Short mmCIF file of N, CA and C in Angstrom, two decimals:
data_model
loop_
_atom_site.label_atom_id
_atom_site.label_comp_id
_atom_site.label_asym_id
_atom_site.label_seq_id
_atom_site.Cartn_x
_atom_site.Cartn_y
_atom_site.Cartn_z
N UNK T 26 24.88 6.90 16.95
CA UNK T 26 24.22 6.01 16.00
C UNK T 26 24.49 4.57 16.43
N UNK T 27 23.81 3.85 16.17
CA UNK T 27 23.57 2.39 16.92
C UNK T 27 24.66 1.65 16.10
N UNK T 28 24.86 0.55 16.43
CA UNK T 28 25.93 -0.38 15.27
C UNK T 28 24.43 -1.49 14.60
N UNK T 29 24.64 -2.20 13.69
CA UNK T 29 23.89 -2.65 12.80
C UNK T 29 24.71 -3.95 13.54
N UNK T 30 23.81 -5.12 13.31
CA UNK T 30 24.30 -6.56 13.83
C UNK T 30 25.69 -7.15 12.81
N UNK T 31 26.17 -7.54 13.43
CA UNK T 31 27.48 -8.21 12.27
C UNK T 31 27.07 -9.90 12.81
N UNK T 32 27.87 -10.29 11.48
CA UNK T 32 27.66 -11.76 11.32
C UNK T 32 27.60 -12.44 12.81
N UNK T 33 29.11 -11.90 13.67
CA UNK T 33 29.11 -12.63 14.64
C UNK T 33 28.24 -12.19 15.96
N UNK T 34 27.11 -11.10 15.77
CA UNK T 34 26.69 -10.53 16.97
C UNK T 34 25.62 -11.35 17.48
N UNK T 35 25.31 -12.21 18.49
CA UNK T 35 24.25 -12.86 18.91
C UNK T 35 23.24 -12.34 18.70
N UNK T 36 22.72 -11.14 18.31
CA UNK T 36 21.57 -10.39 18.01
C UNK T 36 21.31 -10.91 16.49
N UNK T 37 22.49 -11.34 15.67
CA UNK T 37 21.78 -11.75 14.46
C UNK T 37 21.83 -13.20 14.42
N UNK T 38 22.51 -13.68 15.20
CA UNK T 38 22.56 -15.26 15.15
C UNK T 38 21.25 -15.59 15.85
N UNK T 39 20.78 -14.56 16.47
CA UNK T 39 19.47 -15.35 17.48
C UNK T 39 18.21 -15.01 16.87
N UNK T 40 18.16 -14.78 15.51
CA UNK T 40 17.25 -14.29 14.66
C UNK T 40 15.93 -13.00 14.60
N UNK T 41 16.95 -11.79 15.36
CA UNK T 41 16.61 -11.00 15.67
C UNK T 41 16.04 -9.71 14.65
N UNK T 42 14.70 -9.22 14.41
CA UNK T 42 14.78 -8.81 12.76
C UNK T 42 15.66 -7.37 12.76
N UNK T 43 15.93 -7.47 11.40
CA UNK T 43 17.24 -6.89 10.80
C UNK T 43 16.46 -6.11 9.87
N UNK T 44 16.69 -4.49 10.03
CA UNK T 44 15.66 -3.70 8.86
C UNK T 44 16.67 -4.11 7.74
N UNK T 45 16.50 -3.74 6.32
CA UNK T 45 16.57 -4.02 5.12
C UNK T 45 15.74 -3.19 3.95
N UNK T 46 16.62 -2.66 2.92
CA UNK T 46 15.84 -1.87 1.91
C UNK T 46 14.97 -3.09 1.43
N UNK T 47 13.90 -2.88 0.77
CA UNK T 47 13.38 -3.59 0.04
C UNK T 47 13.04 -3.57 -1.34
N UNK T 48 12.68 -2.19 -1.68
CA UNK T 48 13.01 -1.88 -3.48
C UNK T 48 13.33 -0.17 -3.17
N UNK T 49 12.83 -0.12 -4.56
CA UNK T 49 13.36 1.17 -5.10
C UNK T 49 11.38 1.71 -5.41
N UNK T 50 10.91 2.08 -5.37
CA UNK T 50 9.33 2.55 -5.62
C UNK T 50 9.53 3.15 -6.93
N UNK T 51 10.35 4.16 -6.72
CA UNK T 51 10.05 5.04 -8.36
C UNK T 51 11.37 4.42 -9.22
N UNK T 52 11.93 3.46 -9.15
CA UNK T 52 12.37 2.68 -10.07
C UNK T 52 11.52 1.94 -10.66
N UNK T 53 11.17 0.87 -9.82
CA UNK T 53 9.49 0.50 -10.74
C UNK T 53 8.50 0.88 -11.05
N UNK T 54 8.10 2.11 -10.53
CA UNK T 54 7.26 2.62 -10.71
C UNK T 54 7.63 3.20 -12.59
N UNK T 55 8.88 3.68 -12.81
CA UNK T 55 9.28 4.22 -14.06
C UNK T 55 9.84 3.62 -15.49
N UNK T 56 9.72 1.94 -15.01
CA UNK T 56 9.64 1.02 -16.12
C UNK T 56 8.69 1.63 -17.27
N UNK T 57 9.47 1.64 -18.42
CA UNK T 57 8.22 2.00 -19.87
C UNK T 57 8.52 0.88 -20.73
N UNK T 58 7.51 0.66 -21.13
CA UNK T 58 5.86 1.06 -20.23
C UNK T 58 5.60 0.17 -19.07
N UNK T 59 5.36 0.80 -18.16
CA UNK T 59 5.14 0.63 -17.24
C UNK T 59 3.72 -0.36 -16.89
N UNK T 60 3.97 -1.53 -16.64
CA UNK T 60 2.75 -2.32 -16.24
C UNK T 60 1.56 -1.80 -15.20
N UNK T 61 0.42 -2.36 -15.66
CA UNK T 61 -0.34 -1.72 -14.55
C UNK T 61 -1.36 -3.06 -13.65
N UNK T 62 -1.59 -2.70 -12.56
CA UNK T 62 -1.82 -3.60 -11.08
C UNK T 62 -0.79 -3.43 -10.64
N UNK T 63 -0.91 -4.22 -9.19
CA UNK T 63 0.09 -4.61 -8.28
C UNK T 63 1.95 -4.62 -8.73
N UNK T 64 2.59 -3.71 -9.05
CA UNK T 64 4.23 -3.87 -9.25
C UNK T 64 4.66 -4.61 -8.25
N UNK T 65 4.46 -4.47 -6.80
CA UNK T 65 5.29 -5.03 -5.49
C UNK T 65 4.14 -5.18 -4.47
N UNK T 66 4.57 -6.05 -3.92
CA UNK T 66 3.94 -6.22 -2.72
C UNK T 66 4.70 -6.83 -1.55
N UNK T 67 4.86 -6.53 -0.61
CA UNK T 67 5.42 -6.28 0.89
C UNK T 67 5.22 -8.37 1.02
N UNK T 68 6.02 -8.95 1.28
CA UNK T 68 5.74 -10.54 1.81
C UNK T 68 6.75 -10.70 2.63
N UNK T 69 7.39 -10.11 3.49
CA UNK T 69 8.14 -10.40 4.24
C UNK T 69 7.40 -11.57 5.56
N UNK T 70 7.63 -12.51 6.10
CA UNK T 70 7.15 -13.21 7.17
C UNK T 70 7.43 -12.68 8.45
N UNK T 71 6.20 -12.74 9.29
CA UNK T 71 6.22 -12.51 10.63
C UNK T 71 5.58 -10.77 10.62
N UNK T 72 5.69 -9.88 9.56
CA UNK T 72 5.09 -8.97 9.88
C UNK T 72 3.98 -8.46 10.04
N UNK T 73 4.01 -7.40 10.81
CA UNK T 73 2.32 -6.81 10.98
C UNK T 73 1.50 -5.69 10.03
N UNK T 74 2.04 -5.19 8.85
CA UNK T 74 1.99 -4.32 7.92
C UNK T 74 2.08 -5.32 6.86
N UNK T 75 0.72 -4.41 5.94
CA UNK T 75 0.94 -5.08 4.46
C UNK T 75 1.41 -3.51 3.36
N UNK T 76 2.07 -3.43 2.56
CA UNK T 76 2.16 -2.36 1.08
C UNK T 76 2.08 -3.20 0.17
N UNK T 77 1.88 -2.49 -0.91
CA UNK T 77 1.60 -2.67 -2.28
C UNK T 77 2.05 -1.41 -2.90
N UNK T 78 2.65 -1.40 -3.94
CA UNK T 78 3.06 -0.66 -5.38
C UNK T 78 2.30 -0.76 -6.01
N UNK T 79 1.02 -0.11 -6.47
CA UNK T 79 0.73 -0.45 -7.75
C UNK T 79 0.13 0.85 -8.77
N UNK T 80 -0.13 0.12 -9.92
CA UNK T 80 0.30 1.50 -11.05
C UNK T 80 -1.25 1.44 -11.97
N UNK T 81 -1.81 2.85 -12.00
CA UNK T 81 -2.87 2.84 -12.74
C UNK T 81 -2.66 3.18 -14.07
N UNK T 82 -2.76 2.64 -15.32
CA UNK T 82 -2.76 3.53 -16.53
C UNK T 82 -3.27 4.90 -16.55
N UNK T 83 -2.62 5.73 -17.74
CA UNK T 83 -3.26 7.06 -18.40
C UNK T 83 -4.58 6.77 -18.04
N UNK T 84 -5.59 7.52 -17.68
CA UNK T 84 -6.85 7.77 -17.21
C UNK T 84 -7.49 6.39 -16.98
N UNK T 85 -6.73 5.92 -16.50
CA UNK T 85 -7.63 5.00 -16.01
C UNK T 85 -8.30 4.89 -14.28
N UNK T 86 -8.80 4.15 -13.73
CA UNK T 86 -9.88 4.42 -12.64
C UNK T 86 -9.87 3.17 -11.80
N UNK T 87 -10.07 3.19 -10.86
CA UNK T 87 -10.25 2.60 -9.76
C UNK T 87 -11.90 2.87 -8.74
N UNK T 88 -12.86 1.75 -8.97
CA UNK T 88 -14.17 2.08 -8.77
C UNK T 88 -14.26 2.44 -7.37
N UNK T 89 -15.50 2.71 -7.32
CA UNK T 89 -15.75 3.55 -5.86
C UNK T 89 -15.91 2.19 -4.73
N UNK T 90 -15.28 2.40 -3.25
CA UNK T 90 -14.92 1.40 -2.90
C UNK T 90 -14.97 1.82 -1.55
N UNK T 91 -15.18 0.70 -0.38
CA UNK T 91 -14.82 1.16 1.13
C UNK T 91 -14.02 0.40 1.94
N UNK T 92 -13.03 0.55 2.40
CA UNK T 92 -12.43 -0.61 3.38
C UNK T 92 -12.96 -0.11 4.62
N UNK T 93 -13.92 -0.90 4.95
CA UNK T 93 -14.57 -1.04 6.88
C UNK T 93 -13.28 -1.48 8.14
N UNK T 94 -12.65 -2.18 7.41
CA UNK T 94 -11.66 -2.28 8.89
C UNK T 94 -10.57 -1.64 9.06
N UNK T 95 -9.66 -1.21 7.96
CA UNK T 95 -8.49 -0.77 8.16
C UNK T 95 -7.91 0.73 7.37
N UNK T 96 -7.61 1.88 8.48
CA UNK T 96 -7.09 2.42 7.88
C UNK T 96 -6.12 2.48 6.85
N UNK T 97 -5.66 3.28 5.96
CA UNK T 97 -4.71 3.02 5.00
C UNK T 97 -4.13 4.49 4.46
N UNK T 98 -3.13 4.80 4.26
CA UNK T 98 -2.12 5.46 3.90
C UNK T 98 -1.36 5.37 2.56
N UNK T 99 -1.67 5.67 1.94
CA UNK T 99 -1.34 6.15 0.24
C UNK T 99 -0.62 7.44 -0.28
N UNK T 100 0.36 6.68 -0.43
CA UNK T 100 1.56 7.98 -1.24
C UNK T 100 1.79 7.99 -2.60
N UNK T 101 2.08 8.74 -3.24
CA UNK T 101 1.74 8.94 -4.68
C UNK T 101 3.61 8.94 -5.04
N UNK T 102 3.63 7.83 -5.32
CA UNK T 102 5.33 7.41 -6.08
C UNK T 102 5.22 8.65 -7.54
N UNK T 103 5.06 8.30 -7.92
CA UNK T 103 4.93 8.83 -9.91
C UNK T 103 3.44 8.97 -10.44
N UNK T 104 3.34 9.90 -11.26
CA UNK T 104 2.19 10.33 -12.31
C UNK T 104 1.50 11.28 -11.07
N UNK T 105 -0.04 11.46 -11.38
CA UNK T 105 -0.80 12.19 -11.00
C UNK T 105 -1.97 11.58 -11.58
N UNK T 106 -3.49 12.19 -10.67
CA UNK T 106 -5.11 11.76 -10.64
C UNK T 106 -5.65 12.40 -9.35
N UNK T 107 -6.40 12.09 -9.35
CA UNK T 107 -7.71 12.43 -8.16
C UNK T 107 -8.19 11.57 -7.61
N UNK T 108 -8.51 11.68 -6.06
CA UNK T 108 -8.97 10.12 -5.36
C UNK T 108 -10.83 11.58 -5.22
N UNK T 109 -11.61 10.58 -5.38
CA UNK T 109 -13.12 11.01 -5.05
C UNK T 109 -13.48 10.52 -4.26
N UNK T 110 -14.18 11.23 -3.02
CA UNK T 110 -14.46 10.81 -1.35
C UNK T 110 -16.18 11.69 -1.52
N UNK T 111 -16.85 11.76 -0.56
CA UNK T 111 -17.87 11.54 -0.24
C UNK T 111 -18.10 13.61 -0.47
N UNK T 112 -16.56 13.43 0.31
CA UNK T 112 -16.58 15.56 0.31
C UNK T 112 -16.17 16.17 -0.74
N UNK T 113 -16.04 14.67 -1.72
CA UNK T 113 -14.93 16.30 -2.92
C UNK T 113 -14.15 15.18 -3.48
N UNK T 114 -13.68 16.01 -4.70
CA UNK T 114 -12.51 15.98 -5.32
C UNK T 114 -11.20 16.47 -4.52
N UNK T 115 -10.13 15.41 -4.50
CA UNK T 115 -8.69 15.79 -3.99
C UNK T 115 -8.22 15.27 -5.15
N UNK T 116 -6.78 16.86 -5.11
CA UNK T 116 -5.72 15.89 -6.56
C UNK T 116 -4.73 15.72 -5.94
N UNK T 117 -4.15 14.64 -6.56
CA UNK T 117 -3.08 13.52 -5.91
C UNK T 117 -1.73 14.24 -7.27
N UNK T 118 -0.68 14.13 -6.48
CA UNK T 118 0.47 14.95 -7.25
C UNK T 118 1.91 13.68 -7.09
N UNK T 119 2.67 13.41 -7.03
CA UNK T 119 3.43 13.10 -6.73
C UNK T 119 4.30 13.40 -5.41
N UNK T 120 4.88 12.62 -4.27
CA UNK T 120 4.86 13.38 -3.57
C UNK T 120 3.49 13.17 -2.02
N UNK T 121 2.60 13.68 -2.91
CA UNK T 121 1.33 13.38 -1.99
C UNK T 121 1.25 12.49 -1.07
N UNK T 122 0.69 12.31 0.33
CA UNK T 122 0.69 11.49 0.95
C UNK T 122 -0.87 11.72 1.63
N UNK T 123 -1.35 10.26 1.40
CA UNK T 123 -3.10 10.66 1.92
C UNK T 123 -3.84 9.49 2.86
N UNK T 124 -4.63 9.75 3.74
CA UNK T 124 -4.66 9.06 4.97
C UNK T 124 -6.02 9.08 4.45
N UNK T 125 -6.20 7.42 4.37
CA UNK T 125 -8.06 7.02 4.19
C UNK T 125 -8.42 6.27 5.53
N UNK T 126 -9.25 6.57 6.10
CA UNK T 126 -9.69 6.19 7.04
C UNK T 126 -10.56 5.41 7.20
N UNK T 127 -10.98 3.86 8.03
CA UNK T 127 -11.54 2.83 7.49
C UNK T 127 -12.90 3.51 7.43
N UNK T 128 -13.89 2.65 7.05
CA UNK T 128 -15.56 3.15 6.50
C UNK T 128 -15.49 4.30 6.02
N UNK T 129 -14.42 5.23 4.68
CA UNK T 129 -14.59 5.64 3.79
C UNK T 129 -14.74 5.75 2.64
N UNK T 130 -15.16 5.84 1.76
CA UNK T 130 -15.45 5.71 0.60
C UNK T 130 -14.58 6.70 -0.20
N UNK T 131 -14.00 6.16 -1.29
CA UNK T 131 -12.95 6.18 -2.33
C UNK T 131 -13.12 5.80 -3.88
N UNK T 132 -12.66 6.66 -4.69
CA UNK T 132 -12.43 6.28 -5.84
C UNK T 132 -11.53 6.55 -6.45
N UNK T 133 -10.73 5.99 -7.29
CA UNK T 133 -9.29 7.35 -8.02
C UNK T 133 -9.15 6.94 -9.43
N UNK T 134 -8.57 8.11 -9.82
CA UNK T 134 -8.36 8.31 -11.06
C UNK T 134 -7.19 8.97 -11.69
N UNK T 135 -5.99 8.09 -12.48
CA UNK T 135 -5.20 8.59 -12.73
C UNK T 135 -5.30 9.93 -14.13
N UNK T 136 -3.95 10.71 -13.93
CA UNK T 136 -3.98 11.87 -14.90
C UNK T 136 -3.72 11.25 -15.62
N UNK T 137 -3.50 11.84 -16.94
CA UNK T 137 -2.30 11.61 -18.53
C UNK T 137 -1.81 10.77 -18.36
N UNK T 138 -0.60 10.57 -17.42
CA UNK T 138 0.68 10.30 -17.25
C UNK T 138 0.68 9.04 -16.53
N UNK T 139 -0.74 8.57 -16.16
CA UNK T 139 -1.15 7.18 -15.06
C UNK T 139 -0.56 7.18 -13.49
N UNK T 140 -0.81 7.29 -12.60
CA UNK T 140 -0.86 6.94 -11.39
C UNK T 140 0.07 5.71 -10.45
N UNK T 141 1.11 6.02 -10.12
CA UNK T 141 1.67 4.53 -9.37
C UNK T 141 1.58 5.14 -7.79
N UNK T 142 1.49 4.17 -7.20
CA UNK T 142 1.17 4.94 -5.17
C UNK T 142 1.59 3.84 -4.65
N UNK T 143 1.74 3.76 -3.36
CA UNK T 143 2.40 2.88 -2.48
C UNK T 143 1.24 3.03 -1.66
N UNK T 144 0.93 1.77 -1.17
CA UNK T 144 -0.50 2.09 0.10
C UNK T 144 0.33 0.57 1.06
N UNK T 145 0.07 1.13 2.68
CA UNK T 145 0.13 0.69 3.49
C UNK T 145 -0.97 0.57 4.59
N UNK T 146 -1.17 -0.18 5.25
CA UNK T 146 -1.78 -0.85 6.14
C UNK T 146 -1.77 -2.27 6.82
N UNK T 147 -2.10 -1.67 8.13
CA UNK T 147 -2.18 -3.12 9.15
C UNK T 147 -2.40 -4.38 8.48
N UNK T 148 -2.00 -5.59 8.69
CA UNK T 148 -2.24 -6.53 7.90
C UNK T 148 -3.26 -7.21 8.60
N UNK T 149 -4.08 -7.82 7.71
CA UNK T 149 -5.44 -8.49 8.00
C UNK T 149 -4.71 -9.95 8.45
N UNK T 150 -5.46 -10.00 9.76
CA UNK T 150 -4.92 -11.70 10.44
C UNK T 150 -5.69 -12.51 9.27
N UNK T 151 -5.31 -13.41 9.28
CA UNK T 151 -5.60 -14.66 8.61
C UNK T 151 -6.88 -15.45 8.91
N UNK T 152 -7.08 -16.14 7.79
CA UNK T 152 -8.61 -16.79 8.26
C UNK T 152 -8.63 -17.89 8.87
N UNK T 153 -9.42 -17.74 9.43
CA UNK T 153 -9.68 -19.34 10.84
C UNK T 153 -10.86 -20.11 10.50
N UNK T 154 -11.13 -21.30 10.50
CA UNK T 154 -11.48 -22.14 10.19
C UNK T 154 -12.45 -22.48 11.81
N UNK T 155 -13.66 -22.82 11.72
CA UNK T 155 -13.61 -22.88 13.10
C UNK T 155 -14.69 -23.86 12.92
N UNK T 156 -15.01 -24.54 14.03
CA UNK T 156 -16.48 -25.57 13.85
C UNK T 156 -17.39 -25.18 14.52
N UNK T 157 -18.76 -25.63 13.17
CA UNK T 157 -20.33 -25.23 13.74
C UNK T 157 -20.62 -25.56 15.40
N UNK T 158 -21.13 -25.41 15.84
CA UNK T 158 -21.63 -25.94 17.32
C UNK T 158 -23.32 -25.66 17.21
N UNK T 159 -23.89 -27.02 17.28
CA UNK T 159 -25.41 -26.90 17.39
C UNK T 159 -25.80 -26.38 18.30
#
């Protein structure tokens, strides 16, 4: 097993990144009542991945939708629902882990109990500003 950087190791003095927990998912996810949107979101600087936590109420829904550029990966922290794709109904359990693939189409819907998921993906570069040229 590797050693982890200590104060005095030039690997951390030379600002070398250092993994780190960052929350707890089904701790927030299990706040009651539990808020719904975005709980967490990933802002660490310099990285290439974006997540989000976030929590759907008792039957509530998320409209039908496509991301064209970026795959994405969605795990089901707490509750239960159904994501609706082009082929079907899939039910989402806790646990679950589900791979949307960009230019698919999506919708979800939490059970009873409302829906919290963790979704990851590549992070979108930033916008550039650029000038017209006649």
């Amino acid at each position: 097993m590797a050693d982890t950087p200590h104060a005095g190791d030039p690997a951390a003095s030379a600002g070398a990144p250092v993994p780190r927990l960052l929350c707890d998912a089904q701790e927030l996810a299990a706040v009651d009542p539990a808020p719904t949107g975005a709980l967490w979101r990933l802002a660490e600087s310099g990285r290439q991945l974006d997540a989000n936590l976030v929590r759907v109420p008792p039957e509530g829904h998320i409209n039908t939708h496509v991301e064209p550029d970026l795959d994405v990966l969605l795990y089901v922290v707490a509750g239960d629902g159904a994501v609706d794709t082009d082929q079907g109904r899939e039910p989402l359990a806790e646990g679950g882990l589900l791979w949307l693939p960009h230019g698919s189409r999506r919708s979800l819907t939490a059970g009873r109990n409302g829906l919290a998921y963790l979704t990851v993906h590549r992070r979108r570069p930033g916008m550039q500003i650029r000038s017209r040229r006649g």
